[in-house]
Amino acid sequence: MIPNYLDILAKTINENWDQPALTDFYLTEDGTAQDTSRGSHYTYGEMYEEVVHVAEFLTRLGLHEGDHIAICGENSSHWAIAYLAIAKIKGIAVSIMHSFKPDQIVHMAEFSDAKALFIDNNIWSNIVKPSTTQLQNIISLEEWSVLDGIDIPISTIKRPVLSRKCYFSHVDPQSLALICFSSGSTGNVKGVMLPYRSLSANVGYLFDYYCNTVKHKNAILSLPLAHSFAFLNEFIKPLCVGMHVHIIKKIEGISVFVRCLQCIKPAYVDLVPKIFDIIMGTNIEVLREKNLQEIFVGGAGITKEIGARALSENLPLTIGYGATECGPIISASLPNQYRIGCAGKVLPTLNLLIAPNGEILVKGENVMLGYYKDPEATARKIDKDGWFHTGDKGHLDEDGYLYVEGRLEQDIIVLPNGENIHPEDIERKINALPEVKESIVLARDGKLVAIVVPQITNDQSPMTNTDLRRMIMRKVNPLLPLYSQLYDVEITDVPLQKTEKQTIKRYLYK
């Protein structure tokens, strides 16, 4: 039986009560400083005391076991504590990316049946408050104050006096722990339902190895916490191991991130391929630091050339492959196991099958319960025998290493930063413009580009291609999250090529 990750965390907290756990981190002109606006720094014991305090606050607000509570904010120690407080009362957390548009944030919170929402003040100030909503309380992530709802100041709640003892209540491994709204383009984003068994299986993978190599050492949390990859690999697992997690609220440029690496000197770091590639080419010396024992690259594949160079530089490279629906890791390799082009070996809590059409199928503890309120979409991804259909093609070599060969159907764009983009969602917004007849969205050099066929009209003064391009960018991009906005628009008079069913032959366009 897989140990519950909350039991593992409780044991780690008890054993490391006075050790550093969370630090909000940012750079100043003369070096480093701690962000004092959000508590700044917590030992494991202080973190747990704050978790208990916020959990009591939630209870006073009328929130209980099984209630859905959303979190939407930039990375911070308070984001992490809010999640653990929800777990403490056996609530169900709902993670929402802070880069979504304000109306999308409210829609996702309401769609997920959240009764409360933790949110950054600046995000809430830009939201048009709905006239009717089941959201009973809006809670500031900055000072735990109620921005909208029952006015119970947290300062009136007495802080707990703990006897250096942490515990979390027993939970059913099959029960829902987290609904993750982290990726996609706009209105069709799905809520992935991750049970405790999925999170626990991800934490348990090579747990003893990490305890023996990186315990009490520094880690960096820089990817958005609302993403399952960062949530698991940069937050939950490092804390369960006993690492000191440095939370970087905002990264403004590669040079700042490199400086953070130099200051924090992490033993473990996660990178998306695009950032790894840039650092390899400009600041590879920070990746050669002896304190850096593992560089986990995931979210998208890396080229064979980059992999070969990493091996030649003797970098401690780990390549992972996964999906949000698997919490998220499906396969990974340790630094001394990396093979060029491979995505490691499947986790022991999963079975993997290559279907006759080459699709990678997995079944086991990591797999989600389904998509929230969307049984049809769930049935399309998890078949009657319990196999999760990844939509990716791949093969296994004779030693059991997995090689991912790309998408089975080219209906999803995976950007270099790991974001999954559904081009049809963006195309619908473009095609809704009266000036547009049809369009296709694709990726070029890691950026989204739309090819647009204009609508022929009897207008005596039709728009120029330049004006049409500008108009499309101006009207469509504000409707999209930052990570799925158009970089360019190309205008063509040639109709897009289609099948007999009148679907666009996407494979013809690059």
Short mmCIF file of C-alpha atoms in Angstrom, two decimals:
data_model
loop_
_atom_site.label_atom_id
_atom_site.label_comp_id
_atom_site.label_asym_id
_atom_site.label_seq_id
_atom_site.Cartn_x
_atom_site.Cartn_y
_atom_site.Cartn_z
CA MET A 1 0.00 0.00 0.00
CA ILE A 2 1.31 3.45 -0.93
CA PRO A 3 1.93 5.68 2.12
CA ASN A 4 -0.29 8.77 2.13
CA TYR A 5 1.85 11.79 1.26
CA LEU A 6 0.27 13.75 4.15
CA ASP A 7 1.51 11.09 6.59
CA ILE A 8 4.97 11.36 5.03
CA LEU A 9 4.84 15.16 5.36
CA ALA A 10 3.70 14.96 8.99
CA LYS A 11 6.62 12.67 9.83
CA THR A 12 9.05 15.02 8.07
CA ILE A 13 7.67 18.05 9.91
CA ASN A 14 8.02 16.31 13.26
CA GLU A 15 11.61 15.29 12.50
CA ASN A 16 12.62 18.71 11.13
CA TRP A 17 10.65 21.08 13.36
CA ASP A 18 13.39 23.70 13.62
CA GLN A 19 14.78 23.26 10.11
CA PRO A 20 13.97 25.84 7.39
CA ALA A 21 11.03 24.88 5.19
CA LEU A 22 9.73 27.84 3.15
CA THR A 23 11.33 31.14 2.18
CA ASP A 24 9.83 33.80 -0.09
CA PHE A 25 12.74 34.95 -2.17
CA TYR A 26 13.51 37.87 -4.43
CA LEU A 27 16.56 39.76 -5.60
CA THR A 28 17.57 43.30 -4.76
CA GLU A 29 20.22 45.37 -6.48
CA ASP A 30 22.79 44.52 -3.83
CA GLY A 31 22.12 40.78 -3.54
CA THR A 32 19.22 38.91 -2.04
CA ALA A 33 16.40 39.77 0.32
CA GLN A 34 13.35 38.11 1.81
CA ASP A 35 9.85 39.19 0.88
CA THR A 36 8.54 40.41 4.24
CA SER A 37 5.05 41.05 2.87
CA ARG A 38 4.04 37.39 3.24
CA GLY A 39 5.69 36.00 6.31
CA SER A 40 8.99 35.64 4.48
CA HIS A 41 10.43 32.58 6.19
CA TYR A 42 9.09 29.51 7.98
CA THR A 43 10.73 26.60 9.70
CA TYR A 44 8.85 23.31 9.43
CA GLY A 45 7.33 23.90 12.87
CA GLU A 46 6.34 27.50 12.09
CA MET A 47 4.85 26.42 8.79
CA TYR A 48 2.69 23.81 10.52
CA GLU A 49 1.61 26.28 13.21
CA GLU A 50 0.49 28.68 10.46
CA VAL A 51 -1.32 25.84 8.70
CA VAL A 52 -3.25 25.01 11.88
CA HIS A 53 -4.05 28.71 12.41
CA VAL A 54 -5.41 29.15 8.87
CA ALA A 55 -7.27 25.83 9.10
CA GLU A 56 -9.05 27.09 12.23
CA PHE A 57 -9.82 30.32 10.35
CA LEU A 58 -11.45 28.29 7.57
CA THR A 59 -13.49 26.35 10.11
CA ARG A 60 -14.70 29.59 11.72
CA LEU A 61 -15.80 30.72 8.24
CA GLY A 62 -18.01 27.67 8.05
CA LEU A 63 -15.84 25.51 5.82
CA HIS A 64 -15.55 21.81 6.55
CA GLU A 65 -14.49 18.42 5.28
CA GLY A 66 -15.36 17.89 1.62
CA ASP A 67 -15.83 21.58 0.81
CA HIS A 68 -14.16 22.85 -2.35
CA ILE A 69 -11.79 25.79 -1.77
CA ALA A 70 -9.99 27.49 -4.66
CA ILE A 71 -6.54 29.09 -4.70
CA CYS A 72 -5.49 31.68 -7.29
CA GLY A 73 -2.29 33.66 -6.82
CA GLU A 74 1.33 34.06 -7.67
CA ASN A 75 3.85 31.75 -6.02
CA SER A 76 4.28 32.44 -2.32
CA SER A 77 4.64 30.68 1.01
CA HIS A 78 1.04 31.67 1.73
CA TRP A 79 -0.14 29.78 -1.39
CA ALA A 80 1.59 26.69 -0.02
CA ILE A 81 0.17 27.19 3.48
CA ALA A 82 -3.34 27.78 2.10
CA TYR A 83 -3.20 24.43 0.32
CA LEU A 84 -1.98 22.59 3.43
CA ALA A 85 -4.68 24.28 5.54
CA ILE A 86 -7.31 23.01 3.11
CA ALA A 87 -5.82 19.53 3.44
CA LYS A 88 -5.80 19.92 7.22
CA ILE A 89 -9.61 20.31 7.32
CA LYS A 90 -9.95 17.55 4.67
CA GLY A 91 -11.23 20.03 2.12
CA ILE A 92 -10.72 19.74 -1.61
CA ALA A 93 -8.33 22.28 -3.12
CA VAL A 94 -8.97 23.82 -6.53
CA SER A 95 -5.88 25.32 -8.18
CA ILE A 96 -6.41 28.10 -10.73
CA MET A 97 -3.65 29.80 -12.71
CA HIS A 98 -3.30 33.47 -11.81
CA SER A 99 -2.63 34.31 -15.48
CA PHE A 100 -6.19 33.45 -16.48
CA LYS A 101 -8.51 36.34 -17.27
CA PRO A 102 -10.56 37.65 -14.31
CA ASP A 103 -13.87 36.33 -15.66
CA GLN A 104 -12.28 32.93 -16.26
CA ILE A 105 -11.05 32.78 -12.66
CA VAL A 106 -14.56 33.37 -11.34
CA HIS A 107 -16.02 30.90 -13.83
CA MET A 108 -13.59 28.14 -12.80
CA ALA A 109 -14.14 28.77 -9.09
CA GLU A 110 -17.91 28.61 -9.55
CA PHE A 111 -17.80 25.67 -11.99
CA SER A 112 -15.77 23.70 -9.44
CA ASP A 113 -18.39 24.47 -6.74
CA ALA A 114 -15.85 26.28 -4.58
CA LYS A 115 -17.31 27.80 -1.43
CA ALA A 116 -14.27 30.01 -0.84
CA LEU A 117 -11.40 31.46 -2.84
CA PHE A 118 -7.90 32.35 -1.69
CA ILE A 119 -6.66 35.08 -4.05
CA ASP A 120 -4.05 37.81 -4.46
CA ASN A 121 -5.43 41.29 -3.70
CA ASN A 122 -4.41 42.72 -7.06
CA ILE A 123 -6.16 39.91 -8.94
CA TRP A 124 -9.37 40.31 -6.93
CA SER A 125 -9.38 44.08 -7.49
CA ASN A 126 -9.63 43.47 -11.27
CA ILE A 127 -12.51 41.02 -11.03
CA VAL A 128 -16.06 42.17 -11.73
CA LYS A 129 -17.94 40.75 -8.77
CA PRO A 130 -20.75 38.39 -9.85
CA SER A 131 -24.23 39.37 -8.69
CA THR A 132 -24.99 35.83 -7.56
CA THR A 133 -22.42 33.23 -6.61
CA GLN A 134 -21.95 30.30 -4.28
CA LEU A 135 -18.53 31.71 -3.34
CA GLN A 136 -19.21 32.55 0.28
CA ASN A 137 -15.80 33.95 1.20
CA ILE A 138 -12.98 35.63 -0.71
CA ILE A 139 -9.77 35.42 1.33
CA SER A 140 -6.63 37.48 0.75
CA LEU A 141 -3.51 35.36 0.27
CA GLU A 142 -1.46 38.27 1.55
CA GLU A 143 -2.79 38.77 5.07
CA TRP A 144 -5.53 36.11 5.43
CA SER A 145 -8.18 38.83 5.59
CA VAL A 146 -11.68 38.39 4.20
CA LEU A 147 -12.04 40.54 1.10
CA ASP A 148 -15.68 39.60 0.61
CA GLY A 149 -17.83 37.46 2.91
CA ILE A 150 -18.06 36.80 6.65
CA ASP A 151 -15.96 39.36 8.49
CA ILE A 152 -13.98 37.27 10.99
CA PRO A 153 -10.48 38.76 11.39
CA ILE A 154 -7.90 36.02 11.70
CA SER A 155 -6.23 38.11 14.39
CA THR A 156 -9.16 37.29 16.70
CA ILE A 157 -8.39 33.57 16.42
CA LYS A 158 -5.92 32.46 19.03
CA ARG A 159 -2.78 30.90 17.62
CA PRO A 160 -2.33 27.25 18.54
CA VAL A 161 0.15 26.15 21.16
CA LEU A 162 1.63 22.99 19.70
CA SER A 163 3.82 20.39 21.36
CA ARG A 164 6.09 19.87 18.34
CA LYS A 165 3.62 17.36 16.98
CA CYS A 166 2.14 17.45 13.47
CA TYR A 167 -0.63 15.23 12.18
CA PHE A 168 -3.14 15.16 9.34
CA SER A 169 -6.39 13.23 9.56
CA HIS A 170 -6.77 9.89 7.80
CA VAL A 171 -8.11 10.12 4.24
CA ASP A 172 -9.31 7.51 1.78
CA PRO A 173 -6.59 7.14 -0.93
CA GLN A 174 -9.35 7.03 -3.55
CA SER A 175 -10.92 10.29 -2.39
CA LEU A 176 -10.49 13.58 -4.24
CA ALA A 177 -7.62 15.79 -3.08
CA LEU A 178 -7.15 18.38 -5.82
CA ILE A 179 -8.96 19.78 -8.85
CA CYS A 180 -6.34 21.26 -11.13
CA PHE A 181 -7.25 23.99 -13.62
CA SER A 182 -3.77 24.71 -14.87
CA SER A 183 -3.43 24.53 -18.62
CA GLY A 184 -5.29 24.92 -21.87
CA SER A 185 -6.48 28.00 -23.69
CA THR A 186 -9.81 29.42 -22.49
CA GLY A 187 -13.38 28.33 -21.84
CA ASN A 188 -12.78 24.64 -22.52
CA VAL A 189 -10.21 24.14 -19.78
CA LYS A 190 -10.99 20.93 -17.89
CA GLY A 191 -10.79 20.34 -14.16
CA VAL A 192 -8.51 17.36 -13.58
CA MET A 193 -9.57 15.46 -10.45
CA LEU A 194 -6.50 14.07 -8.68
CA PRO A 195 -7.07 11.67 -5.75
CA TYR A 196 -4.76 11.23 -2.79
CA ARG A 197 -3.38 8.00 -4.28
CA SER A 198 -2.13 9.92 -7.34
CA LEU A 199 -0.28 12.55 -5.31
CA SER A 200 1.06 9.89 -2.94
CA ALA A 201 2.31 7.73 -5.82
CA ASN A 202 4.20 10.70 -7.26
CA VAL A 203 5.74 11.59 -3.89
CA GLY A 204 6.69 7.98 -3.19
CA TYR A 205 8.64 7.51 -6.42
CA LEU A 206 12.32 7.12 -5.43
CA PHE A 207 11.52 8.78 -2.10
CA ASP A 208 14.39 7.08 -0.26
CA TYR A 209 16.81 8.15 -3.00
CA TYR A 210 15.85 11.81 -2.58
CA CYS A 211 16.02 11.58 1.21
CA ASN A 212 19.58 10.28 0.91
CA THR A 213 20.72 12.90 -1.62
CA VAL A 214 18.91 16.22 -1.11
CA LYS A 215 17.42 16.22 2.42
CA HIS A 216 18.05 19.52 4.26
CA LYS A 217 19.38 21.07 1.04
CA ASN A 218 17.98 23.95 -0.99
CA ALA A 219 15.29 23.73 -3.65
CA ILE A 220 13.80 26.35 -5.97
CA LEU A 221 10.09 26.78 -6.63
CA SER A 222 9.82 28.93 -9.75
CA LEU A 223 7.20 27.34 -12.03
CA PRO A 224 3.54 28.28 -11.35
CA LEU A 225 2.18 26.40 -8.34
CA ALA A 226 -1.15 25.90 -10.10
CA HIS A 227 0.61 23.54 -12.52
CA SER A 228 0.67 19.96 -11.35
CA PHE A 229 4.38 19.65 -12.24
CA ALA A 230 5.44 22.52 -9.99
CA PHE A 231 2.88 21.61 -7.33
CA LEU A 232 4.27 18.10 -7.00
CA ASN A 233 7.93 18.41 -7.94
CA GLU A 234 8.75 21.83 -6.49
CA PHE A 235 6.40 22.04 -3.50
CA ILE A 236 4.96 18.80 -2.11
CA LYS A 237 7.81 16.39 -2.77
CA PRO A 238 10.66 18.69 -1.59
CA LEU A 239 8.78 19.36 1.66
CA CYS A 240 8.10 15.66 2.17
CA VAL A 241 11.83 15.01 1.69
CA GLY A 242 12.81 17.76 4.14
CA MET A 243 14.29 20.34 1.77
CA HIS A 244 14.39 24.12 2.20
CA VAL A 245 12.10 25.45 -0.55
CA HIS A 246 12.91 28.93 -1.86
CA ILE A 247 9.79 30.34 -3.51
CA ILE A 248 10.41 32.82 -6.30
CA LYS A 249 7.32 34.92 -6.84
CA LYS A 250 8.22 36.26 -10.25
CA ILE A 251 11.05 35.63 -12.70
CA GLU A 252 11.79 38.59 -14.95
CA GLY A 253 14.24 37.25 -17.49
CA ILE A 254 16.77 34.45 -17.66
CA SER A 255 19.50 36.57 -16.09
CA VAL A 256 17.42 37.01 -12.92
CA PHE A 257 16.73 33.27 -12.74
CA VAL A 258 20.43 32.52 -13.18
CA ARG A 259 21.23 34.96 -10.38
CA CYS A 260 18.68 33.16 -8.17
CA LEU A 261 20.44 29.88 -8.88
CA GLN A 262 23.75 31.46 -7.92
CA CYS A 263 22.37 32.84 -4.67
CA ILE A 264 20.26 29.89 -3.53
CA LYS A 265 22.62 27.13 -4.72
CA PRO A 266 19.91 24.49 -4.99
CA ALA A 267 20.60 20.77 -4.93
CA TYR A 268 17.62 20.21 -7.19
CA VAL A 269 15.97 22.35 -9.87
CA ASP A 270 13.13 21.90 -12.37
CA LEU A 271 13.41 23.48 -15.81
CA VAL A 272 11.25 23.52 -18.91
CA PRO A 273 13.20 22.69 -22.09
CA LYS A 274 13.23 26.26 -23.38
CA ILE A 275 14.89 27.64 -20.23
CA PHE A 276 17.29 24.68 -20.02
CA ASP A 277 18.35 25.27 -23.63
CA ILE A 278 18.97 28.99 -23.06
CA ILE A 279 20.98 28.43 -19.89
CA MET A 280 22.99 25.71 -21.62
CA GLY A 281 23.93 28.26 -24.25
CA THR A 282 24.55 31.32 -22.08
CA ASN A 283 25.24 30.41 -18.44
CA ILE A 284 26.13 26.73 -18.38
CA GLU A 285 28.52 27.27 -15.47
CA VAL A 286 25.57 27.54 -13.03
CA LEU A 287 24.54 24.03 -14.10
CA ARG A 288 28.02 22.72 -13.35
CA GLU A 289 27.87 23.76 -9.67
CA LYS A 290 28.82 20.80 -7.48
CA ASN A 291 25.88 21.46 -5.14
CA LEU A 292 23.43 20.87 -8.03
CA GLN A 293 22.70 17.16 -7.90
CA GLU A 294 19.71 16.94 -10.22
CA ILE A 295 18.30 18.99 -13.11
CA PHE A 296 14.79 17.73 -13.84
CA VAL A 297 13.63 18.81 -17.31
CA GLY A 298 9.97 18.21 -18.11
CA GLY A 299 6.86 19.73 -19.65
CA ALA A 300 8.02 19.03 -23.21
CA GLY A 301 10.71 17.00 -24.92
CA ILE A 302 14.30 18.11 -25.44
CA THR A 303 16.20 17.64 -28.67
CA LYS A 304 18.78 14.90 -29.05
CA GLU A 305 21.40 17.59 -29.57
CA ILE A 306 20.70 19.20 -26.19
CA GLY A 307 20.61 15.80 -24.50
CA ALA A 308 23.94 14.83 -26.05
CA ARG A 309 25.54 18.08 -24.94
CA ALA A 310 24.21 17.63 -21.40
CA LEU A 311 25.81 14.20 -21.30
CA SER A 312 29.10 15.53 -22.66
CA GLU A 313 29.08 18.20 -19.94
CA ASN A 314 28.34 15.49 -17.34
CA LEU A 315 25.30 17.42 -16.10
CA PRO A 316 22.99 15.59 -13.63
CA LEU A 317 20.10 15.51 -16.08
CA THR A 318 16.75 13.85 -15.39
CA ILE A 319 14.12 13.76 -18.12
CA GLY A 320 10.52 13.27 -17.13
CA TYR A 321 7.35 12.64 -19.08
CA GLY A 322 3.86 12.96 -17.79
CA ALA A 323 0.45 14.58 -17.85
CA THR A 324 -1.61 16.58 -15.40
CA GLU A 325 -4.04 13.65 -15.44
CA CYS A 326 -1.33 11.47 -13.85
CA GLY A 327 -0.44 13.89 -11.11
CA PRO A 328 1.82 14.40 -13.25
CA ILE A 329 4.74 11.94 -13.61
CA ILE A 330 4.45 8.90 -15.88
CA SER A 331 8.14 8.17 -16.43
CA ALA A 332 11.49 9.57 -15.38
CA SER A 333 15.17 8.70 -15.23
CA LEU A 334 17.79 9.36 -12.58
CA PRO A 335 20.83 11.45 -13.56
CA ASN A 336 22.99 8.34 -14.03
CA GLN A 337 20.32 6.63 -16.15
CA TYR A 338 19.68 9.23 -18.86
CA ARG A 339 19.72 8.00 -22.42
CA ILE A 340 19.59 10.40 -25.34
CA GLY A 341 16.05 10.80 -26.62
CA CYS A 342 14.39 8.78 -23.88
CA ALA A 343 11.88 9.81 -21.22
CA GLY A 344 13.07 7.37 -18.56
CA LYS A 345 11.27 4.36 -17.12
CA VAL A 346 7.62 4.20 -16.16
CA LEU A 347 6.87 4.67 -12.46
CA PRO A 348 6.34 1.40 -10.54
CA THR A 349 2.82 2.51 -9.60
CA LEU A 350 1.80 2.48 -13.27
CA ASN A 351 1.42 -0.10 -16.01
CA LEU A 352 2.25 1.07 -19.51
CA LEU A 353 0.97 -0.32 -22.78
CA ILE A 354 1.79 0.70 -26.34
CA ALA A 355 -1.44 0.38 -28.35
CA PRO A 356 -1.44 -1.01 -31.90
CA ASN A 357 -1.58 2.54 -33.28
CA GLY A 358 1.49 3.48 -31.21
CA GLU A 359 -0.37 5.42 -28.52
CA ILE A 360 1.03 5.39 -24.98
CA LEU A 361 -1.56 4.05 -22.51
CA VAL A 362 -1.10 3.92 -18.74
CA LYS A 363 -3.11 2.48 -15.86
CA GLY A 364 -2.50 2.60 -12.12
CA GLU A 365 -2.34 4.65 -8.95
CA ASN A 366 -1.26 7.90 -10.64
CA VAL A 367 -4.25 8.19 -12.98
CA MET A 368 -6.91 10.81 -12.24
CA LEU A 369 -10.49 10.13 -11.20
CA GLY A 370 -11.68 12.00 -14.28
CA TYR A 371 -12.60 15.51 -15.43
CA TYR A 372 -14.88 17.43 -13.10
CA LYS A 373 -18.49 17.47 -14.34
CA ASP A 374 -17.44 16.09 -17.72
CA PRO A 375 -18.09 12.33 -17.90
CA GLU A 376 -17.99 12.37 -21.71
CA ALA A 377 -14.49 13.86 -21.80
CA THR A 378 -13.46 11.41 -19.08
CA ALA A 379 -14.73 8.46 -21.14
CA ARG A 380 -12.71 9.68 -24.12
CA LYS A 381 -9.49 9.63 -22.06
CA ILE A 382 -10.01 6.63 -19.74
CA ASP A 383 -11.42 3.54 -21.46
CA LYS A 384 -13.65 0.87 -19.92
CA ASP A 385 -10.59 -1.17 -18.87
CA GLY A 386 -9.08 1.76 -16.96
CA TRP A 387 -6.35 2.69 -19.46
CA PHE A 388 -5.59 6.41 -19.69
CA HIS A 389 -5.01 7.43 -23.30
CA THR A 390 -2.19 9.98 -23.34
CA GLY A 391 -2.63 10.99 -26.98
CA ASP A 392 1.14 10.58 -27.43
CA LYS A 393 2.96 8.09 -29.61
CA GLY A 394 5.93 6.17 -28.28
CA HIS A 395 7.80 2.92 -27.87
CA LEU A 396 9.77 0.99 -25.25
CA ASP A 397 13.29 -0.30 -25.84
CA GLU A 398 14.53 -3.69 -24.71
CA ASP A 399 15.51 -2.27 -21.30
CA GLY A 400 12.12 -0.73 -20.62
CA TYR A 401 13.03 2.89 -21.41
CA LEU A 402 10.22 4.97 -22.89
CA TYR A 403 10.68 7.06 -26.03
CA VAL A 404 7.99 9.65 -26.81
CA GLU A 405 7.61 10.32 -30.53
CA GLY A 406 5.04 13.12 -30.57
CA ARG A 407 1.28 13.57 -30.56
CA LEU A 408 -0.95 10.88 -31.98
CA GLU A 409 -3.19 13.57 -33.40
CA GLN A 410 -1.87 17.03 -34.02
CA ASP A 411 -4.78 18.75 -32.29
CA ILE A 412 -2.76 19.92 -29.29
CA ILE A 413 0.24 22.23 -29.42
CA VAL A 414 2.85 21.73 -26.70
CA LEU A 415 4.87 24.94 -26.36
CA PRO A 416 8.52 24.92 -25.21
CA ASN A 417 7.40 26.18 -21.78
CA GLY A 418 5.26 23.06 -21.35
CA GLU A 419 1.85 24.68 -21.91
CA ASN A 420 -0.73 22.57 -23.75
CA ILE A 421 -2.63 24.69 -26.26
CA HIS A 422 -5.84 23.61 -27.98
CA PRO A 423 -5.67 25.56 -31.26
CA GLU A 424 -9.36 25.06 -32.03
CA ASP A 425 -10.31 27.13 -28.98
CA ILE A 426 -8.32 30.08 -30.31
CA GLU A 427 -9.56 29.52 -33.87
CA ARG A 428 -13.18 29.79 -32.68
CA LYS A 429 -12.47 33.26 -31.34
CA ILE A 430 -10.76 34.32 -34.56
CA ASN A 431 -13.52 32.86 -36.74
CA ALA A 432 -16.18 34.69 -34.72
CA LEU A 433 -14.94 37.97 -36.22
CA PRO A 434 -17.10 38.98 -39.22
CA GLU A 435 -13.97 39.89 -41.16
CA VAL A 436 -12.65 36.31 -40.98
CA LYS A 437 -13.75 33.35 -43.10
CA GLU A 438 -11.53 30.65 -41.58
CA SER A 439 -8.26 30.23 -39.72
CA ILE A 440 -5.72 27.79 -38.36
CA VAL A 441 -3.41 28.26 -35.37
CA LEU A 442 0.00 26.60 -35.26
CA ALA A 443 3.37 26.91 -33.54
CA ARG A 444 6.48 28.30 -35.18
CA ASP A 445 9.70 28.49 -33.22
CA GLY A 446 7.70 27.98 -30.04
CA LYS A 447 5.29 30.87 -30.75
CA LEU A 448 1.63 30.80 -31.77
CA VAL A 449 0.83 32.03 -35.27
CA ALA A 450 -2.57 32.20 -36.98
CA ILE A 451 -3.07 31.79 -40.72
CA VAL A 452 -6.28 33.65 -41.61
CA VAL A 453 -8.44 33.67 -44.74
CA PRO A 454 -10.45 36.93 -44.79
CA GLN A 455 -14.16 37.09 -45.49
CA ILE A 456 -14.86 38.52 -48.93
CA THR A 457 -17.33 41.40 -48.72
CA ASN A 458 -18.79 44.03 -50.99
CA ASP A 459 -17.21 46.73 -48.92
CA GLN A 460 -15.95 49.49 -51.19
CA SER A 461 -12.93 50.00 -48.97
CA PRO A 462 -11.86 46.57 -47.61
CA MET A 463 -9.31 46.38 -44.83
CA THR A 464 -5.71 46.03 -45.84
CA ASN A 465 -3.91 42.89 -44.71
CA THR A 466 -1.93 44.96 -42.22
CA ASP A 467 -5.07 46.50 -40.73
CA LEU A 468 -6.78 43.09 -40.57
CA ARG A 469 -3.78 41.55 -38.85
CA ARG A 470 -3.69 44.33 -36.26
CA MET A 471 -7.43 44.13 -35.68
CA ILE A 472 -7.33 40.36 -35.07
CA MET A 473 -4.44 40.69 -32.62
CA ARG A 474 -6.20 43.56 -30.83
CA LYS A 475 -9.53 41.76 -30.47
CA VAL A 476 -8.46 38.15 -29.88
CA ASN A 477 -5.45 38.38 -27.57
CA PRO A 478 -7.34 40.09 -24.73
CA LEU A 479 -9.65 37.05 -24.68
CA LEU A 480 -6.76 34.63 -24.14
CA PRO A 481 -4.47 33.83 -21.20
CA LEU A 482 -0.98 35.28 -21.59
CA TYR A 483 0.59 31.93 -22.40
CA SER A 484 -1.76 31.23 -25.36
CA GLN A 485 -1.79 34.62 -27.03
CA LEU A 486 -0.99 35.05 -30.71
CA TYR A 487 2.50 36.17 -31.66
CA ASP A 488 1.61 36.87 -35.28
CA VAL A 489 -1.16 36.64 -37.88
CA GLU A 490 -0.63 35.80 -41.53
CA ILE A 491 -3.29 36.73 -44.10
CA THR A 492 -3.87 34.58 -47.16
CA ASP A 493 -6.48 34.49 -49.94
CA VAL A 494 -5.94 30.76 -50.50
CA PRO A 495 -8.64 28.61 -48.84
CA LEU A 496 -7.33 26.21 -46.21
CA GLN A 497 -7.08 22.64 -47.46
CA LYS A 498 -9.67 20.28 -46.00
CA THR A 499 -10.70 16.65 -45.91
CA GLU A 500 -13.96 15.34 -47.35
CA LYS A 501 -15.48 15.96 -43.92
CA GLN A 502 -14.42 19.61 -44.27
CA THR A 503 -11.91 19.45 -41.42
CA ILE A 504 -8.65 21.29 -41.98
CA LYS A 505 -5.65 19.16 -42.89
CA ARG A 506 -3.48 20.47 -40.08
CA TYR A 507 -0.49 18.37 -41.03
CA LEU A 508 -0.07 20.42 -44.23
CA TYR A 509 0.60 23.62 -42.31
CA LYS A 510 3.82 24.46 -40.50
#
